Amino acid sequence: MQPKKALVVRGGWEGHRPVQATELFLPFLEGSGFTVRVEESTEVYADAAEMASTDLVVQCVSMSEISAEQVSGLSAAVAAGTGFTGWHGGIADSFRASSDYLQLVGGQFACHPGKEPCERRGEAADNFLPHTIDITELGRKHPVTEGLDDFELCTEQYWVLHDDLIDVLATTTHPARSWQPWQRPVISPAIWTRQWGAGRIVVTTPGHSLDVLENPNVRTVIERGMLWATRTASAS
């Protein structure tokens, strides 16, 4: 059997540590039998031959921009069976101006609510809130999250805008606090999968910093998601 090929694409906003974050997972990919190519640009998405031979794309590119040709290449590869996965802003807050990318992924970061204004100190931790990642009934049976219990984090809690084509494996609830303008708790998807043509997509919204990525639950979801998203025999 030919080894599986993984393409790691990283860049964008440096606050999400794209190099250090992706380096955490390279040993796992290599140990799982992948040959790994790392790119610091989305230009590779426009290379049809390279994308067609890629079994898994791991993306960590927060914000940034993408050309129509590049997003078309990525979408076509996924539809043909290439797996696509990532975490936090590296996949759920990428290429805000590209409606085609947003449709591919199925969910987009809107905000991460912060602490009470009087507690803020003008630093990243102003947006770190204790919250629960709740595994759904589907998630309790899905290979990516099966066997995991609900777990607690204290980090950015993503509020995500999404469509009905995603299969939600875990959620998180934003409470309606007195200083917030919304009037009732809001449930947001935290981990989801998506079928796009013959391809599988997995999005994990926790992952703002390296310590969150090293949380055993978060890391398990991301690593399982890589394996599950990888091109299947039926998509070959």
mmCIF file of C-alpha atoms in Angstrom:
data_model
loop_
_atom_site.group_PDB
_atom_site.id
_atom_site.type_symbol
_atom_site.label_atom_id
_atom_site.label_comp_id
_atom_site.label_asym_id
_atom_site.label_seq_id
_atom_site.Cartn_x
_atom_site.Cartn_y
_atom_site.Cartn_z
ATOM 1 C CA MET A 1 0.000 0.000 0.000
ATOM 2 C CA GLN A 2 1.131 3.526 -0.781
ATOM 3 C CA PRO A 3 1.628 5.697 2.335
ATOM 4 C CA LYS A 4 -1.020 8.323 2.871
ATOM 5 C CA LYS A 5 -0.051 11.901 2.050
ATOM 6 C CA ALA A 6 -0.790 14.746 4.466
ATOM 7 C CA LEU A 7 -0.443 18.395 3.509
ATOM 8 C CA VAL A 8 -0.024 20.821 6.424
ATOM 9 C CA VAL A 9 -0.796 24.418 5.418
ATOM 10 C CA ARG A 10 -0.003 27.094 7.993
ATOM 11 C CA GLY A 11 0.266 30.850 8.264
ATOM 12 C CA GLY A 12 -1.968 33.842 8.869
ATOM 13 C CA TRP A 13 -2.226 35.625 12.208
ATOM 14 C CA GLU A 14 0.818 34.857 14.351
ATOM 15 C CA GLY A 15 -1.149 35.067 17.587
ATOM 16 C CA HIS A 16 -2.336 31.506 17.017
ATOM 17 C CA ARG A 17 1.279 30.283 16.728
ATOM 18 C CA PRO A 18 0.714 28.432 13.421
ATOM 19 C CA VAL A 19 4.231 26.986 13.229
ATOM 20 C CA GLN A 20 4.459 25.817 16.833
ATOM 21 C CA ALA A 21 0.862 24.568 16.823
ATOM 22 C CA THR A 22 1.239 22.442 13.719
ATOM 23 C CA GLU A 23 4.622 21.122 14.871
ATOM 24 C CA LEU A 24 2.796 19.500 17.807
ATOM 25 C CA PHE A 25 1.003 17.166 15.413
ATOM 26 C CA LEU A 26 3.702 16.309 12.877
ATOM 27 C CA PRO A 27 5.041 13.361 14.941
ATOM 28 C CA PHE A 28 1.516 11.957 15.197
ATOM 29 C CA LEU A 29 0.978 12.169 11.446
ATOM 30 C CA GLU A 30 4.341 10.595 10.677
ATOM 31 C CA GLY A 31 3.789 7.901 13.298
ATOM 32 C CA SER A 32 0.415 7.142 11.723
ATOM 33 C CA GLY A 33 2.070 6.350 8.417
ATOM 34 C CA PHE A 34 1.677 9.650 6.564
ATOM 35 C CA THR A 35 4.280 11.298 4.439
ATOM 36 C CA VAL A 36 3.968 14.962 5.381
ATOM 37 C CA ARG A 37 4.460 18.077 3.267
ATOM 38 C CA VAL A 38 4.412 21.451 5.039
ATOM 39 C CA GLU A 39 3.540 24.653 3.178
ATOM 40 C CA GLU A 40 3.606 28.210 4.497
ATOM 41 C CA SER A 41 1.107 29.448 1.896
ATOM 42 C CA THR A 42 -2.272 28.488 0.420
ATOM 43 C CA GLU A 43 -0.796 28.709 -3.087
ATOM 44 C CA VAL A 44 -0.542 24.902 -3.083
ATOM 45 C CA TYR A 45 -4.349 24.667 -3.146
ATOM 46 C CA ALA A 46 -4.283 25.813 -6.780
ATOM 47 C CA ASP A 47 -1.990 22.916 -7.761
ATOM 48 C CA ALA A 48 -4.563 20.407 -9.022
ATOM 49 C CA ALA A 49 -2.117 17.521 -9.361
ATOM 50 C CA GLU A 50 -0.717 17.972 -5.844
ATOM 51 C CA MET A 51 -4.161 18.267 -4.304
ATOM 52 C CA ALA A 52 -5.468 15.220 -6.154
ATOM 53 C CA SER A 53 -2.683 13.109 -4.655
ATOM 54 C CA THR A 54 -3.197 14.468 -1.123
ATOM 55 C CA ASP A 55 -5.237 12.348 1.285
ATOM 56 C CA LEU A 56 -5.491 14.886 4.118
ATOM 57 C CA VAL A 57 -5.126 18.654 4.447
ATOM 58 C CA VAL A 58 -4.428 20.028 7.932
ATOM 59 C CA GLN A 59 -4.902 23.792 7.864
ATOM 60 C CA CYS A 60 -3.793 26.358 10.448
ATOM 61 C CA VAL A 61 -4.261 29.739 8.728
ATOM 62 C CA SER A 62 -6.116 32.310 10.823
ATOM 63 C CA MET A 63 -7.792 35.243 9.087
ATOM 64 C CA SER A 64 -5.616 36.049 6.040
ATOM 65 C CA GLU A 65 -6.834 36.012 2.419
ATOM 66 C CA ILE A 66 -7.217 33.384 -0.258
ATOM 67 C CA SER A 67 -7.617 33.693 -4.020
ATOM 68 C CA ALA A 68 -10.642 32.347 -5.865
ATOM 69 C CA GLU A 69 -8.393 29.876 -7.677
ATOM 70 C CA GLN A 70 -6.955 28.584 -4.407
ATOM 71 C CA VAL A 71 -10.271 28.088 -2.638
ATOM 72 C CA SER A 72 -11.689 26.466 -5.766
ATOM 73 C CA GLY A 73 -8.780 24.034 -5.781
ATOM 74 C CA LEU A 74 -9.253 23.182 -2.122
ATOM 75 C CA SER A 75 -13.002 22.706 -2.493
ATOM 76 C CA ALA A 76 -12.599 20.522 -5.590
ATOM 77 C CA ALA A 77 -10.029 18.347 -3.839
ATOM 78 C CA VAL A 78 -12.290 17.851 -0.822
ATOM 79 C CA ALA A 79 -15.271 17.051 -3.040
ATOM 80 C CA ALA A 80 -13.106 14.418 -4.761
ATOM 81 C CA GLY A 81 -12.155 12.787 -1.452
ATOM 82 C CA THR A 82 -9.297 14.721 0.171
ATOM 83 C CA GLY A 83 -9.889 15.091 3.909
ATOM 84 C CA PHE A 84 -9.786 18.561 5.468
ATOM 85 C CA THR A 85 -9.336 19.397 9.136
ATOM 86 C CA GLY A 86 -8.011 21.979 11.560
ATOM 87 C CA TRP A 87 -8.695 23.757 14.815
ATOM 88 C CA HIS A 88 -9.764 27.106 16.198
ATOM 89 C CA GLY A 89 -9.117 30.176 14.018
ATOM 90 C CA GLY A 90 -6.889 28.152 11.713
ATOM 91 C CA ILE A 91 -9.961 26.673 10.042
ATOM 92 C CA ALA A 92 -13.036 28.375 11.563
ATOM 93 C CA ASP A 93 -11.763 31.955 11.193
ATOM 94 C CA SER A 94 -9.899 31.705 7.904
ATOM 95 C CA PHE A 95 -10.482 33.827 4.801
ATOM 96 C CA ARG A 96 -13.435 35.846 6.105
ATOM 97 C CA ALA A 97 -13.990 37.481 2.721
ATOM 98 C CA SER A 98 -14.394 34.186 0.830
ATOM 99 C CA SER A 99 -18.005 33.017 0.777
ATOM 100 C CA ASP A 100 -16.952 29.847 -1.061
ATOM 101 C CA TYR A 101 -14.591 28.936 1.773
ATOM 102 C CA LEU A 102 -17.273 29.615 4.380
ATOM 103 C CA GLN A 103 -19.672 27.320 2.530
ATOM 104 C CA LEU A 104 -17.051 24.580 2.371
ATOM 105 C CA VAL A 105 -16.403 24.625 6.121
ATOM 106 C CA GLY A 106 -19.994 25.202 7.221
ATOM 107 C CA GLY A 107 -19.266 27.387 10.245
ATOM 108 C CA GLN A 108 -17.553 30.692 10.892
ATOM 109 C CA PHE A 109 -16.196 32.301 14.057
ATOM 110 C CA ALA A 110 -18.301 35.313 15.061
ATOM 111 C CA CYS A 111 -16.829 36.246 18.453
ATOM 112 C CA HIS A 112 -15.472 34.960 21.743
ATOM 113 C CA PRO A 113 -17.290 36.706 24.606
ATOM 114 C CA GLY A 114 -15.077 38.172 27.301
ATOM 115 C CA LYS A 115 -15.036 38.676 31.027
ATOM 116 C CA GLU A 116 -17.091 41.287 32.804
ATOM 117 C CA PRO A 117 -15.741 44.707 31.707
ATOM 118 C CA CYS A 118 -14.502 45.623 35.191
ATOM 119 C CA GLU A 119 -12.307 42.485 35.206
ATOM 120 C CA ARG A 120 -10.540 43.154 31.910
ATOM 121 C CA ARG A 121 -6.888 44.166 31.885
ATOM 122 C CA GLY A 122 -6.266 44.695 28.188
ATOM 123 C CA GLU A 123 -4.685 41.292 27.636
ATOM 124 C CA ALA A 124 -5.537 38.038 25.886
ATOM 125 C CA ALA A 125 -6.798 36.500 29.132
ATOM 126 C CA ASP A 126 -9.678 39.005 29.089
ATOM 127 C CA ASN A 127 -11.301 36.558 26.663
ATOM 128 C CA PHE A 128 -10.567 33.368 28.586
ATOM 129 C CA LEU A 129 -13.731 32.026 30.177
ATOM 130 C CA PRO A 130 -14.349 28.723 31.966
ATOM 131 C CA HIS A 131 -16.768 26.682 29.897
ATOM 132 C CA THR A 132 -17.817 23.129 29.151
ATOM 133 C CA ILE A 133 -17.487 21.211 25.908
ATOM 134 C CA ASP A 134 -20.606 19.020 25.872
ATOM 135 C CA ILE A 135 -20.473 15.858 23.776
ATOM 136 C CA THR A 136 -23.734 15.368 21.857
ATOM 137 C CA GLU A 137 -25.611 12.098 21.461
ATOM 138 C CA LEU A 138 -24.153 11.810 17.967
ATOM 139 C CA GLY A 139 -20.714 12.574 19.365
ATOM 140 C CA ARG A 140 -20.943 9.751 21.887
ATOM 141 C CA LYS A 141 -21.163 7.289 18.977
ATOM 142 C CA HIS A 142 -18.861 9.000 16.473
ATOM 143 C CA PRO A 143 -15.279 7.715 16.001
ATOM 144 C CA VAL A 144 -13.840 11.216 16.587
ATOM 145 C CA THR A 145 -15.389 11.681 20.040
ATOM 146 C CA GLU A 146 -16.587 8.242 21.122
ATOM 147 C CA GLY A 147 -15.659 7.455 24.721
ATOM 148 C CA LEU A 148 -14.953 11.060 25.674
ATOM 149 C CA ASP A 149 -16.872 12.712 28.484
ATOM 150 C CA ASP A 150 -17.870 16.364 28.613
ATOM 151 C CA PHE A 151 -14.805 18.383 29.562
ATOM 152 C CA GLU A 152 -13.908 21.777 30.967
ATOM 153 C CA LEU A 153 -11.681 24.437 29.452
ATOM 154 C CA CYS A 154 -10.676 27.976 30.372
ATOM 155 C CA THR A 155 -9.823 29.666 27.100
ATOM 156 C CA GLU A 156 -11.575 31.443 24.243
ATOM 157 C CA GLN A 157 -15.104 30.116 23.849
ATOM 158 C CA TYR A 158 -16.030 30.385 20.186
ATOM 159 C CA TRP A 159 -19.450 31.661 19.148
ATOM 160 C CA VAL A 160 -19.945 30.174 15.676
ATOM 161 C CA LEU A 161 -22.381 30.979 12.860
ATOM 162 C CA HIS A 162 -23.218 27.768 11.008
ATOM 163 C CA ASP A 163 -25.539 25.926 8.645
ATOM 164 C CA ASP A 164 -27.579 22.700 8.855
ATOM 165 C CA LEU A 165 -25.173 20.540 6.872
ATOM 166 C CA ILE A 166 -22.765 20.071 9.766
ATOM 167 C CA ASP A 167 -22.947 17.055 12.081
ATOM 168 C CA VAL A 168 -22.345 18.409 15.563
ATOM 169 C CA LEU A 169 -20.274 16.183 17.849
ATOM 170 C CA ALA A 170 -19.958 18.683 20.714
ATOM 171 C CA THR A 171 -21.422 22.017 21.722
ATOM 172 C CA THR A 172 -20.684 24.795 24.176
ATOM 173 C CA THR A 173 -23.208 27.134 25.785
ATOM 174 C CA HIS A 174 -22.724 30.891 26.114
ATOM 175 C CA PRO A 175 -24.683 32.051 29.163
ATOM 176 C CA ALA A 176 -26.691 35.253 29.090
ATOM 177 C CA ARG A 177 -24.734 37.314 31.614
ATOM 178 C CA SER A 178 -25.979 40.661 32.885
ATOM 179 C CA TRP A 179 -23.420 42.710 30.925
ATOM 180 C CA GLN A 180 -24.082 40.944 27.619
ATOM 181 C CA PRO A 181 -26.701 42.133 25.082
ATOM 182 C CA TRP A 182 -28.176 38.688 24.323
ATOM 183 C CA GLN A 183 -31.194 37.661 26.386
ATOM 184 C CA ARG A 184 -30.899 33.873 26.618
ATOM 185 C CA PRO A 185 -28.160 31.231 26.579
ATOM 186 C CA VAL A 186 -26.757 30.465 23.132
ATOM 187 C CA ILE A 187 -25.625 26.962 22.172
ATOM 188 C CA SER A 188 -22.780 26.934 19.664
ATOM 189 C CA PRO A 189 -21.155 23.974 17.884
ATOM 190 C CA ALA A 190 -17.687 23.263 19.259
ATOM 191 C CA ILE A 191 -16.723 20.175 17.237
ATOM 192 C CA TRP A 192 -18.327 19.178 13.967
ATOM 193 C CA THR A 193 -17.914 17.068 10.870
ATOM 194 C CA ARG A 194 -19.143 17.733 7.355
ATOM 195 C CA GLN A 195 -19.443 15.599 4.259
ATOM 196 C CA TRP A 196 -18.526 17.531 1.097
ATOM 197 C CA GLY A 197 -18.844 15.354 -1.973
ATOM 198 C CA ALA A 198 -16.601 12.349 -1.305
ATOM 199 C CA GLY A 199 -14.552 14.265 1.272
ATOM 200 C CA ARG A 200 -14.761 14.535 5.040
ATOM 201 C CA ILE A 201 -14.208 17.706 7.057
ATOM 202 C CA VAL A 202 -13.573 17.932 10.813
ATOM 203 C CA VAL A 203 -13.534 21.248 12.698
ATOM 204 C CA THR A 204 -12.444 21.565 16.347
ATOM 205 C CA THR A 205 -12.990 25.069 17.717
ATOM 206 C CA PRO A 206 -10.843 24.885 20.911
ATOM 207 C CA GLY A 207 -7.151 25.495 20.251
ATOM 208 C CA HIS A 208 -6.299 29.150 20.859
ATOM 209 C CA SER A 209 -2.954 28.384 22.496
ATOM 210 C CA LEU A 210 -0.492 25.539 22.776
ATOM 211 C CA ASP A 211 -1.649 24.550 26.256
ATOM 212 C CA VAL A 212 -5.201 24.077 24.951
ATOM 213 C CA LEU A 213 -3.928 21.968 22.056
ATOM 214 C CA GLU A 214 -2.048 19.838 24.587
ATOM 215 C CA ASN A 215 -5.181 19.267 26.662
ATOM 216 C CA PRO A 216 -5.699 15.483 26.408
ATOM 217 C CA ASN A 217 -9.320 15.793 25.258
ATOM 218 C CA VAL A 218 -8.622 18.460 22.643
ATOM 219 C CA ARG A 219 -5.573 16.647 21.336
ATOM 220 C CA THR A 220 -7.478 13.357 21.126
ATOM 221 C CA VAL A 221 -10.254 14.989 19.088
ATOM 222 C CA ILE A 222 -7.810 16.647 16.692
ATOM 223 C CA GLU A 223 -5.753 13.497 16.160
ATOM 224 C CA ARG A 224 -8.780 11.265 15.721
ATOM 225 C CA GLY A 225 -10.225 13.858 13.377
ATOM 226 C CA MET A 226 -7.129 13.685 11.195
ATOM 227 C CA LEU A 227 -7.475 9.937 10.820
ATOM 228 C CA TRP A 228 -11.234 9.988 10.271
ATOM 229 C CA ALA A 229 -11.087 12.768 7.677
ATOM 230 C CA THR A 230 -8.356 11.075 5.632
ATOM 231 C CA ARG A 231 -9.411 9.901 2.186
ATOM 232 C CA THR A 232 -11.399 6.695 2.488
ATOM 233 C CA ALA A 233 -11.291 3.696 0.168
ATOM 234 C CA SER A 234 -14.670 4.700 -1.280
ATOM 235 C CA ALA A 235 -13.248 8.118 -2.198
ATOM 236 C CA SER A 236 -10.134 6.772 -3.932
#
